[in-house]
CSV table of C-alpha atoms and ligand atoms in Angstrom, one decimal:
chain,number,residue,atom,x,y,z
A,147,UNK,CA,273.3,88.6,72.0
A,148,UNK,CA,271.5,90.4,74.9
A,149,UNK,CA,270.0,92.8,72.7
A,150,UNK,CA,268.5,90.5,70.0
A,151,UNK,CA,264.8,91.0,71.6
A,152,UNK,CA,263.8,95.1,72.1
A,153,UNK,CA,264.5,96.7,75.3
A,154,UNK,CA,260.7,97.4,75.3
A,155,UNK,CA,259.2,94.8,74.5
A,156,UNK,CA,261.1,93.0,77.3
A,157,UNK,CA,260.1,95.3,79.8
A,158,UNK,CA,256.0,94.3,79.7
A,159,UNK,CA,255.0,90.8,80.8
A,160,UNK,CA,251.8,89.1,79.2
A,161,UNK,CA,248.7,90.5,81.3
A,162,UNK,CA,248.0,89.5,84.6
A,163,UNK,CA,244.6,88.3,83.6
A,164,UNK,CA,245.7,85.4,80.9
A,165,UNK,CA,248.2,84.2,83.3
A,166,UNK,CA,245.9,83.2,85.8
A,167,UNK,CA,243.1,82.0,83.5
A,168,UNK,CA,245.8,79.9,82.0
A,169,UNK,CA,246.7,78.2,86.0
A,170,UNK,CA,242.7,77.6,86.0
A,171,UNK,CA,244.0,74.5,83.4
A,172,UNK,CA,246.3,73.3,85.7
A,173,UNK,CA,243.8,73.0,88.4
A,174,UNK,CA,241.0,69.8,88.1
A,175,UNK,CA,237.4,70.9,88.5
A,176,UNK,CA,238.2,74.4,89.0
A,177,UNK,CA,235.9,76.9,88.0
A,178,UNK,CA,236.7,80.3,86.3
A,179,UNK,CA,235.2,83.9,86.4
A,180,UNK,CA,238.7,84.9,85.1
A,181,UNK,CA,237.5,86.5,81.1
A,182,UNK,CA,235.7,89.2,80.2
A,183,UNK,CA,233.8,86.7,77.6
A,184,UNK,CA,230.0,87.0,78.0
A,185,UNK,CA,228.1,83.4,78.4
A,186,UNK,CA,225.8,84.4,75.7
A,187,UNK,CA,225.7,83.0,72.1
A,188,UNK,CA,226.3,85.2,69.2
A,189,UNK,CA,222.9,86.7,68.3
A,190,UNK,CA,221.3,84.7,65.7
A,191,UNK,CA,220.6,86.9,63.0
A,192,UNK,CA,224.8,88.0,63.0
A,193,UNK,CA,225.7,84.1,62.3
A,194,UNK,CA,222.9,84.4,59.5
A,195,UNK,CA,224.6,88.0,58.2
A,196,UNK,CA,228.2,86.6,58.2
A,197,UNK,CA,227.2,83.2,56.8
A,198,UNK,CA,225.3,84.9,53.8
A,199,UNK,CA,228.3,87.3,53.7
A,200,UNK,CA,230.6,83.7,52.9
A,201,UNK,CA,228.1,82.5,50.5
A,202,UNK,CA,228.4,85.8,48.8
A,203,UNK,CA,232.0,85.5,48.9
A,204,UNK,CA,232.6,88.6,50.4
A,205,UNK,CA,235.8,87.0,51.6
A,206,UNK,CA,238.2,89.9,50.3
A,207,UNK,CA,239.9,92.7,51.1
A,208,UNK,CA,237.7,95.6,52.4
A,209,UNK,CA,239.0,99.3,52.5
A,210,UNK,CA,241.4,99.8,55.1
A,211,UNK,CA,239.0,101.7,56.8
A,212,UNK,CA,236.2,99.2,56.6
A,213,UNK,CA,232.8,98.8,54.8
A,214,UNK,CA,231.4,102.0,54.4
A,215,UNK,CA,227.8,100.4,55.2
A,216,UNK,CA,229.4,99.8,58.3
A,217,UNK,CA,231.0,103.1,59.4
A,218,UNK,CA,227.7,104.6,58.4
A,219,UNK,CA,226.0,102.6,61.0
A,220,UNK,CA,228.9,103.3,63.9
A,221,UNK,CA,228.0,106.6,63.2
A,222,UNK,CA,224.1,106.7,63.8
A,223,UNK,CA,225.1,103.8,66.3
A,224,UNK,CA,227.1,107.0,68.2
A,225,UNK,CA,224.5,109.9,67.3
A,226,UNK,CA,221.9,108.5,69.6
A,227,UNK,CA,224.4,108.9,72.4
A,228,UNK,CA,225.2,112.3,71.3
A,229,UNK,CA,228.8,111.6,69.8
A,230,UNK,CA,229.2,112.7,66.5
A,231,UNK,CA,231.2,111.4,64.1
A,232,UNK,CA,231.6,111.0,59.9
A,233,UNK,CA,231.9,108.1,58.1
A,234,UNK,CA,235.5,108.7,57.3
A,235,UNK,CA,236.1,109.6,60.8
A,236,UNK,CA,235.9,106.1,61.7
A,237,UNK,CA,238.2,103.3,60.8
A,238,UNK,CA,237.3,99.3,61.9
A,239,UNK,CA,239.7,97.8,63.6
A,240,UNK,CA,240.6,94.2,64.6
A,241,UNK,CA,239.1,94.4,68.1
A,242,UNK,CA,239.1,97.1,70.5
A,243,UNK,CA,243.0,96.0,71.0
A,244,UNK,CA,244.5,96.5,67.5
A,245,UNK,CA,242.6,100.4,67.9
A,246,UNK,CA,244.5,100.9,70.9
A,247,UNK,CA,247.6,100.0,69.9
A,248,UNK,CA,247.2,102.0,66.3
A,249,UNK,CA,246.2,105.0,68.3
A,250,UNK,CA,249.3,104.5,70.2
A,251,UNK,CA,251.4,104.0,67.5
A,252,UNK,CA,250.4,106.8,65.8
A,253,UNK,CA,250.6,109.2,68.8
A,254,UNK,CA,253.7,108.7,70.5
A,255,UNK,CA,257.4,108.8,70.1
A,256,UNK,CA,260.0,108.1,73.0
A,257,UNK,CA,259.7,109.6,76.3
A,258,UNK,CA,256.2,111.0,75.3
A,259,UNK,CA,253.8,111.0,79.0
A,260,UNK,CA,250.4,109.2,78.9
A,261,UNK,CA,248.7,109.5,81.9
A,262,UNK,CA,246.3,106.4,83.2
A,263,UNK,CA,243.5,106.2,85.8
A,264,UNK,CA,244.5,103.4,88.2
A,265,UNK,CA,243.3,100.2,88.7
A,266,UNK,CA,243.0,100.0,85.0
A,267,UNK,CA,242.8,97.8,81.7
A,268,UNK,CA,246.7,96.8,82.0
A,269,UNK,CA,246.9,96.8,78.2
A,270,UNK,CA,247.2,100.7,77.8
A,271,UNK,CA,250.5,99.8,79.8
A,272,UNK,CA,251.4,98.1,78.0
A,273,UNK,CA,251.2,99.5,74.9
A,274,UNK,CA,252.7,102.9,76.0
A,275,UNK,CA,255.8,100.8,77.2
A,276,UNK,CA,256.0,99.3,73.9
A,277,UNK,CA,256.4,102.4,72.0
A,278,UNK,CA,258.9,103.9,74.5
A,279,UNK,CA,256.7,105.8,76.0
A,280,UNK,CA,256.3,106.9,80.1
A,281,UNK,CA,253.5,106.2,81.9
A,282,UNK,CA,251.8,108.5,85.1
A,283,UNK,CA,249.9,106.4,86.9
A,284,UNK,CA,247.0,108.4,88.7
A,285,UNK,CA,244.7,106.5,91.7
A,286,UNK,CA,241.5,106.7,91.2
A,287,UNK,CA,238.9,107.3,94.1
A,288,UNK,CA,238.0,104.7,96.6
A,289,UNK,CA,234.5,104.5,94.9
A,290,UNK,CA,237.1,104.2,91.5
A,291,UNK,CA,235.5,108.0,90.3
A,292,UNK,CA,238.3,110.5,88.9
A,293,UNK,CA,239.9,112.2,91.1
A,294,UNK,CA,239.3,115.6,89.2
A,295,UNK,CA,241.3,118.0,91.8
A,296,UNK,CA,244.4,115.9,91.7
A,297,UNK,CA,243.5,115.9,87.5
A,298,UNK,CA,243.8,119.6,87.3
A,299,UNK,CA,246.9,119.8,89.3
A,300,UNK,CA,248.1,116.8,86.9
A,301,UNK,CA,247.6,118.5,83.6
A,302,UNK,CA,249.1,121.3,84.4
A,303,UNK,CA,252.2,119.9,86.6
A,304,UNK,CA,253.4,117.0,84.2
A,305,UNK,CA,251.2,118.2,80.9
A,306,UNK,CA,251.2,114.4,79.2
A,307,UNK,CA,250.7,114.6,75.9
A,308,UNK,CA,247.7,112.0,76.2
A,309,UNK,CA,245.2,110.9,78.6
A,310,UNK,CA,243.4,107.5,79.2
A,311,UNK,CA,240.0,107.8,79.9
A,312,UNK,CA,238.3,103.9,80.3
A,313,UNK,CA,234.6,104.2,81.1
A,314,UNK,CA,232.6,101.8,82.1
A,315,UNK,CA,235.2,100.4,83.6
A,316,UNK,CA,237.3,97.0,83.5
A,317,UNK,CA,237.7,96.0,86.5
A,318,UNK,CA,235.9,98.3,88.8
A,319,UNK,CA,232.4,99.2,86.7
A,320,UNK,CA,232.5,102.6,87.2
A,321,UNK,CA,230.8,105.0,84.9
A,322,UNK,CA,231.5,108.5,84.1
A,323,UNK,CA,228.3,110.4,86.0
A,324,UNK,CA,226.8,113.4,84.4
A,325,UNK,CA,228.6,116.1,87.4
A,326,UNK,CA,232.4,113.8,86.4
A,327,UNK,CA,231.7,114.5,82.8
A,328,UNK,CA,230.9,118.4,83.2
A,329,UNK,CA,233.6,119.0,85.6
A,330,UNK,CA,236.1,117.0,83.4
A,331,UNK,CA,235.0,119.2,80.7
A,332,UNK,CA,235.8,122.1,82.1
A,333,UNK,CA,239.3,120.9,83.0
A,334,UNK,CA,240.3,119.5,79.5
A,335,UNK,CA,239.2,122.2,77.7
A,336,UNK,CA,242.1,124.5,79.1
A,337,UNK,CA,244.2,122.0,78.4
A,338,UNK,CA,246.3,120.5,75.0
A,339,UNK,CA,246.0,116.7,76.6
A,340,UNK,CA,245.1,114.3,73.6
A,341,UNK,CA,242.5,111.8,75.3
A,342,UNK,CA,241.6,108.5,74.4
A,343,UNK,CA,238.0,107.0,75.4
A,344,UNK,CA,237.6,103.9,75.7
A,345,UNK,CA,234.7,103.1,75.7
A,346,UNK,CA,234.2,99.2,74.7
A,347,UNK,CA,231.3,98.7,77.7
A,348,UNK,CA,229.1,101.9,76.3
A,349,UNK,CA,226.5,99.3,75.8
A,350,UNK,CA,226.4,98.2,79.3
A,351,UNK,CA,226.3,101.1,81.5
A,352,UNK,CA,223.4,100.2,83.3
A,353,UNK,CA,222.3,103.7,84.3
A,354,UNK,CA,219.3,105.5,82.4
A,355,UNK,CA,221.5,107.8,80.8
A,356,UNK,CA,225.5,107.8,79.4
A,357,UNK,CA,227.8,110.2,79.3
A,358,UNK,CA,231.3,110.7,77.4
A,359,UNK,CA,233.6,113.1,77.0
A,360,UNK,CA,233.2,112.6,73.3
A,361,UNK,CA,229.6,114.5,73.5
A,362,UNK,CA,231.8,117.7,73.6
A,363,UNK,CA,232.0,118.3,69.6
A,364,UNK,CA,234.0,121.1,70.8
A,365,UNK,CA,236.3,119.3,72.3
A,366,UNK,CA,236.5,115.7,68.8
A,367,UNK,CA,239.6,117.6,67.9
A,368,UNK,CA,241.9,116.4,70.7
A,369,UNK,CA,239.1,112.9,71.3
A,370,UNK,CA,240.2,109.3,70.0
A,371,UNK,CA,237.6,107.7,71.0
A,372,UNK,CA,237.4,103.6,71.1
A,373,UNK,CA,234.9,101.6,71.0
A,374,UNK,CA,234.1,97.8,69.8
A,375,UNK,CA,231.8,95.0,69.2
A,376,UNK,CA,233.5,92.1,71.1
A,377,UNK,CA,231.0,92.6,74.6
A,378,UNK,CA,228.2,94.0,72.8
A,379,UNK,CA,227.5,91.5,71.0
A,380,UNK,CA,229.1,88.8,73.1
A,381,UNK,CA,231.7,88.2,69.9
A,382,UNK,CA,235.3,88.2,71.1
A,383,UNK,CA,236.5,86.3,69.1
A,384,UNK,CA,235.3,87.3,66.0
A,385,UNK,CA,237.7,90.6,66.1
A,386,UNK,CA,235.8,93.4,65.8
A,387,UNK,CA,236.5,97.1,66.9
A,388,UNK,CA,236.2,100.7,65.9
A,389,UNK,CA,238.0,103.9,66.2
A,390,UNK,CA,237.0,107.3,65.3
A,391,UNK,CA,238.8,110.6,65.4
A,392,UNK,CA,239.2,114.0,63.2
A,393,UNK,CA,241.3,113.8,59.6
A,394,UNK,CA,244.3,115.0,61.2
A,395,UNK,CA,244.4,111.5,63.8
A,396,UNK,CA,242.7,109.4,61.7
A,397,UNK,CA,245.2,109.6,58.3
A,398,UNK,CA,248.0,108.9,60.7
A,399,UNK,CA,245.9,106.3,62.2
A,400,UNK,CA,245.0,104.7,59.0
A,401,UNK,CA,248.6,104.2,58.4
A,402,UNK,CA,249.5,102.0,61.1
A,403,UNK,CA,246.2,99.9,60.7
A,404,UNK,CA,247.0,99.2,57.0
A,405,UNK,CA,250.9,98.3,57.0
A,406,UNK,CA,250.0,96.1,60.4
A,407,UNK,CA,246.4,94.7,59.8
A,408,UNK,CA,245.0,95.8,56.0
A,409,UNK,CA,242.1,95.2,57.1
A,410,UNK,CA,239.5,93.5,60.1
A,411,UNK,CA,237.9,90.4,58.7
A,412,UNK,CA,234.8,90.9,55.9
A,413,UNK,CA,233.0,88.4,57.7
A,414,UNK,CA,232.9,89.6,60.8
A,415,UNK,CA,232.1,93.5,59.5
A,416,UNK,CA,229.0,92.0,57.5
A,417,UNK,CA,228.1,90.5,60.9
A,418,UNK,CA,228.3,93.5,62.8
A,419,UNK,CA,226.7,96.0,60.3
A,420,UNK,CA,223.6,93.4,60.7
A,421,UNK,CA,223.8,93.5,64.3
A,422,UNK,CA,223.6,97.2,64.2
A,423,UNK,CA,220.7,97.6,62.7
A,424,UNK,CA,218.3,94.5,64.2
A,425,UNK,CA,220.2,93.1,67.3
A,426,UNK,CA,219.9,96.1,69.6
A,427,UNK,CA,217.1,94.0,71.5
A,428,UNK,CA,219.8,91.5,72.0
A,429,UNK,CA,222.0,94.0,73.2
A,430,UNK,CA,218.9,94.9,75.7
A,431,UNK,CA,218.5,91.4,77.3
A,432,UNK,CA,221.8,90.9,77.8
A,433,UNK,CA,222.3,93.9,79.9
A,434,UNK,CA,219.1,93.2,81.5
A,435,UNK,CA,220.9,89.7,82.7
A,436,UNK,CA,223.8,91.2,83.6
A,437,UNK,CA,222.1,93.8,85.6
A,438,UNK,CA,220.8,90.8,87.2
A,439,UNK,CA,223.9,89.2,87.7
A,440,UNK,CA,225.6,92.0,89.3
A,441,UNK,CA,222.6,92.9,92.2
A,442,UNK,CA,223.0,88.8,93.1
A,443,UNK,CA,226.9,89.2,93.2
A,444,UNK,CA,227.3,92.1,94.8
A,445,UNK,CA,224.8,91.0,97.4
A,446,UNK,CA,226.6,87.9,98.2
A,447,UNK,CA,229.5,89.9,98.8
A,448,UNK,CA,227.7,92.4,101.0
A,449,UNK,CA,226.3,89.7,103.1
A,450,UNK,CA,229.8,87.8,103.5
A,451,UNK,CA,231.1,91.3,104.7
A,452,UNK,CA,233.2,92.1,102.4
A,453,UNK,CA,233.7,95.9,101.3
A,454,UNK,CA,232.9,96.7,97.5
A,455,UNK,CA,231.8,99.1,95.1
A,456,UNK,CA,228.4,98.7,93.4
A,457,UNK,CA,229.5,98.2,89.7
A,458,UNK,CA,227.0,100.5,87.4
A,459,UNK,CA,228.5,99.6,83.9
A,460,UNK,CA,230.5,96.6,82.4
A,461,UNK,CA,230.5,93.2,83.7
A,462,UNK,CA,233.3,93.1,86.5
A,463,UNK,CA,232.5,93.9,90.0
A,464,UNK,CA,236.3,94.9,92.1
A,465,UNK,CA,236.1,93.8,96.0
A,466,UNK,CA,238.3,94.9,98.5
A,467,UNK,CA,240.0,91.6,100.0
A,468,UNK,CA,242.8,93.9,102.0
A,469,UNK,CA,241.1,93.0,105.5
A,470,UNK,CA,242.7,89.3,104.8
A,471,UNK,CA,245.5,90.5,105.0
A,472,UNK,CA,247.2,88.8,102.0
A,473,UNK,CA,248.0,89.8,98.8
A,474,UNK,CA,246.1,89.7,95.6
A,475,UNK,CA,248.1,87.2,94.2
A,476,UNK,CA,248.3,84.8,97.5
A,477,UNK,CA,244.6,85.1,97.8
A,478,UNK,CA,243.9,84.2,94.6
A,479,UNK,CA,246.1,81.2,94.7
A,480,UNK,CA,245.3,80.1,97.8
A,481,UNK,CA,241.7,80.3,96.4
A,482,UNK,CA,242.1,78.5,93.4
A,483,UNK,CA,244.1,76.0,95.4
A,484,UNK,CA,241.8,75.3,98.0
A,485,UNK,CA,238.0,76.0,96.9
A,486,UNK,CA,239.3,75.9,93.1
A,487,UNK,CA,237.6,78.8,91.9
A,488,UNK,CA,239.7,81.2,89.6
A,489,UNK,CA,239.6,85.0,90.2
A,490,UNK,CA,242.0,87.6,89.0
A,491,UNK,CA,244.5,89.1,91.3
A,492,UNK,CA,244.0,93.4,91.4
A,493,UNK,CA,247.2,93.6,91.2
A,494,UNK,CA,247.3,92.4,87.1
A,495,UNK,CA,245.5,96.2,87.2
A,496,UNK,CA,248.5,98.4,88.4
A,497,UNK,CA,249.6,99.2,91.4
A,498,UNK,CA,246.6,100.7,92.6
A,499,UNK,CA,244.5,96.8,92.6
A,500,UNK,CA,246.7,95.4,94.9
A,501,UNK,CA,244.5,94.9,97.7
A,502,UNK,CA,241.1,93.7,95.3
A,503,UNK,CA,240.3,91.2,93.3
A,504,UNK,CA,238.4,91.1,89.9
A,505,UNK,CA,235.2,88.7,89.3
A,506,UNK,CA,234.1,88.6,85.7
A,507,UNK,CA,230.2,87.8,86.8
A,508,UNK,CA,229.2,87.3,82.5
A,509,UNK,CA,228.7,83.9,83.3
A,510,UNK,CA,226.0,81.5,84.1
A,511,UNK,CA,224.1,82.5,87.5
A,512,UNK,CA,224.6,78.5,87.9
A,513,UNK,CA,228.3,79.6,87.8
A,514,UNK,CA,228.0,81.7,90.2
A,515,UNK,CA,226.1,80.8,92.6
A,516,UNK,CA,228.6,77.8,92.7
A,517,UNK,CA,231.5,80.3,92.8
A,518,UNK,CA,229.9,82.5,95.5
A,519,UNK,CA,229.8,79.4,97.6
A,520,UNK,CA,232.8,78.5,97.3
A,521,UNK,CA,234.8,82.2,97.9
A,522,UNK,CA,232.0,82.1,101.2
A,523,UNK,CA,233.7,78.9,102.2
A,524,UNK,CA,237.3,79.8,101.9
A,525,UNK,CA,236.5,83.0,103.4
A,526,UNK,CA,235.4,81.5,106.4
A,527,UNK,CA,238.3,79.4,107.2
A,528,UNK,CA,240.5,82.3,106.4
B,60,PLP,N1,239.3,97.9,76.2
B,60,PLP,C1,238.8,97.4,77.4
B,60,PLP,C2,238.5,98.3,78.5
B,60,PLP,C3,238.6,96.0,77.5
B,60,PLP,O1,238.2,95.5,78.6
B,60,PLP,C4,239.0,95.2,76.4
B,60,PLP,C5,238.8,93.7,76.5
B,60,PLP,O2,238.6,93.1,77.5
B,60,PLP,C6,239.5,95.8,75.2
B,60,PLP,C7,239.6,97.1,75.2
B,60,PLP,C8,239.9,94.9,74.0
B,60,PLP,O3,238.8,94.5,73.3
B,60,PLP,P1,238.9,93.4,72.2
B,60,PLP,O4,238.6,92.1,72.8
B,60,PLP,O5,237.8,93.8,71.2
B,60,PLP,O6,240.2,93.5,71.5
């Protein structure tokens, strides 16, 4: 009976960020800055959209791909960043996740390499592992920018047959800069690497101006590009993602998403086609705050000596803890444990976080301020 569960499945463990959110139960009083789920309320006028939406009972079935309304919108939505798409290039998923795994799915057979950017979103692991697939772990930079000499050698050493690209970043909030995103372009383009972009923080890159690979058009036949509402408009749990890629991806695409999903919920597309087109100054103020948020953070940090990154995009800022001499996973216990603040361990980001820590700072600055005390405190005894 050792085989009645598959070999693959076996092989990946639920991510390192749920398992430590779920100790933050076990622990009285404790606070958590353990999610990537913004503090902020779902903007007003998207409740009003998807309750009108019930009381319309558009409670059915969509097309697989999604509302067209909607896909119409992703697209102008992605033309004023200079990434252009066609309505039937773009198929609504259930969150950015069920995108990732359909791309996936529809990509890869056994022993097929995908190549990652390390420390990383652990579920592209994940899902590679799933499928049978092998992944190349690359380090990033100490400042967590592509390493693009080591990528050229990469490509053309091990040519995977896909690429991870995951800008802004969870965990570290790096960006792709203009000079990363031209050189990168030059070093694709001789290449046959498929590349996914995720890019599910687009909306919060808190520099004046965002680039993508996907503003290469010359380059949308080998892009899957990812992307969702779930940070945007601060509604995780409401399901909502995108993908978008050529006919050729997107047929085999649309076959996974139908025999695994059908469709993502009505309610939730009617809430995002609404958001699209008035909640954008929502989508302002909460970068705004989180821009906020991050310069407070990453100055308490500073001042208690600790190295780390300035974050310029998401909501996670990635400091180094290695001069305590302790592992990701022991400080964040001991942590928890002892000042009872949650963070999560680096090393739930590949082999490359061990030695950092993640802090989610999308909650309240009354949060963390409390936090920041506390990490202060048990720093100081340690
Ligand atoms: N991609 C990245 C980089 C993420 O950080 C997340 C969620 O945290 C996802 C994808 C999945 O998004 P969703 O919650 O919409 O499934």
């Amino acid at each position: 009976m050792n085989d009645i569960i598959s070999k693959n499945v076996k092989s990946i463990e639920i991510s390192g960020i749920r398992k430590f959110y779920n100790k933050v139960a076990e622990v009285p009083n404790a606070l958590s800055l353990t999610l990537g789920q913004p503090d902020f309320k779902v903007p007003h006028k998207i409740k009003e959209a998807m309750i009108r939406a019930i009381n319309e009972d558009k409670t059915v079935y969509t097309s697989n791909a999604g509302i067209v309304e909607l896909r119409k919108e992703i697209c102008s939505y992605l033309g004023k960043m200079d990434i252009k798409y066609a309505p039937e290039e773009v198929c609504i998923t259930i969150g950015g996740s069920e995108a990732l795994l359909s791309v996936f799915t529809a990509l890869l057979n056994p022993g097929d390499k995908v190549l990652v950017f390390t420390p990383v979103y652990p579920a592209y692991e994940s899902c590679v592992k799933i499928l049978g697939g092998v992944v190349l772990d690359s380090p990033l930079k100490s400042d967590f920018t592509l390493d693009l000499d080591k990528l050229e050698n990469t490509l053309k050493a091990e040519k995977p047959k896909v690429m991870v690209l995951s800008f802004p970043s969870n965990p570290t909030g790096a960006i792709l800069t203009k000079e990363d995103c031209d050189r990168l372009y030059e070093i694709v383009k001789s290449s046959d690497t498929i590349i996914i972009s995720d890019e599910m923080y687009s909306s919060l890159c808190f520099e004046e101006e965002y680039f993508s690979i996907a503003q290469h058009s010359d380059l949308l036949d080998r892009i899957i590009y990812v992307n969702g509402f779930s940070k945007m408009f601060s509604m995780t749990g409401l399901r909502l993602g995108y993908v978008c890629a050529q006919e050729k991806f997107m047929k085999e695409i649309l076959k996974v998403h139908q025999y695994n999903v059908s469709c993502a919920p009505s309610i939730s597309q009617y809430g995002a086609l609404e958001g699209l087109k008035t909640c954008m100054d929502d989508v302002e103020f909460m970068k705004t705050e989180f821009i906020r948020r991050r310069d407070y953070v990453y100055s308490r940090l500073k001042n208690m000596g600790i190295e780390v990154n300035m974050p310029r995009g998401a909501f996670y800022i990635f400091p180094s803890i290695k001069k305590f001499h302790m592992t990701s996973q022991e400080f964040c216990e001991r942590l928890l444990l002892e000042q009872k603040v949650a963070v999560v361990p680096g090393s739930a980001f590949g082999k490359e976080g061990e030695g950092y820590v993640r802090i989610s700072y999308c909650y309240s600055m009354d949060v963390l301020e409390q936090c920041l005390n506390r990490i202060e405190s048990f720093i100081n005894t340690i």
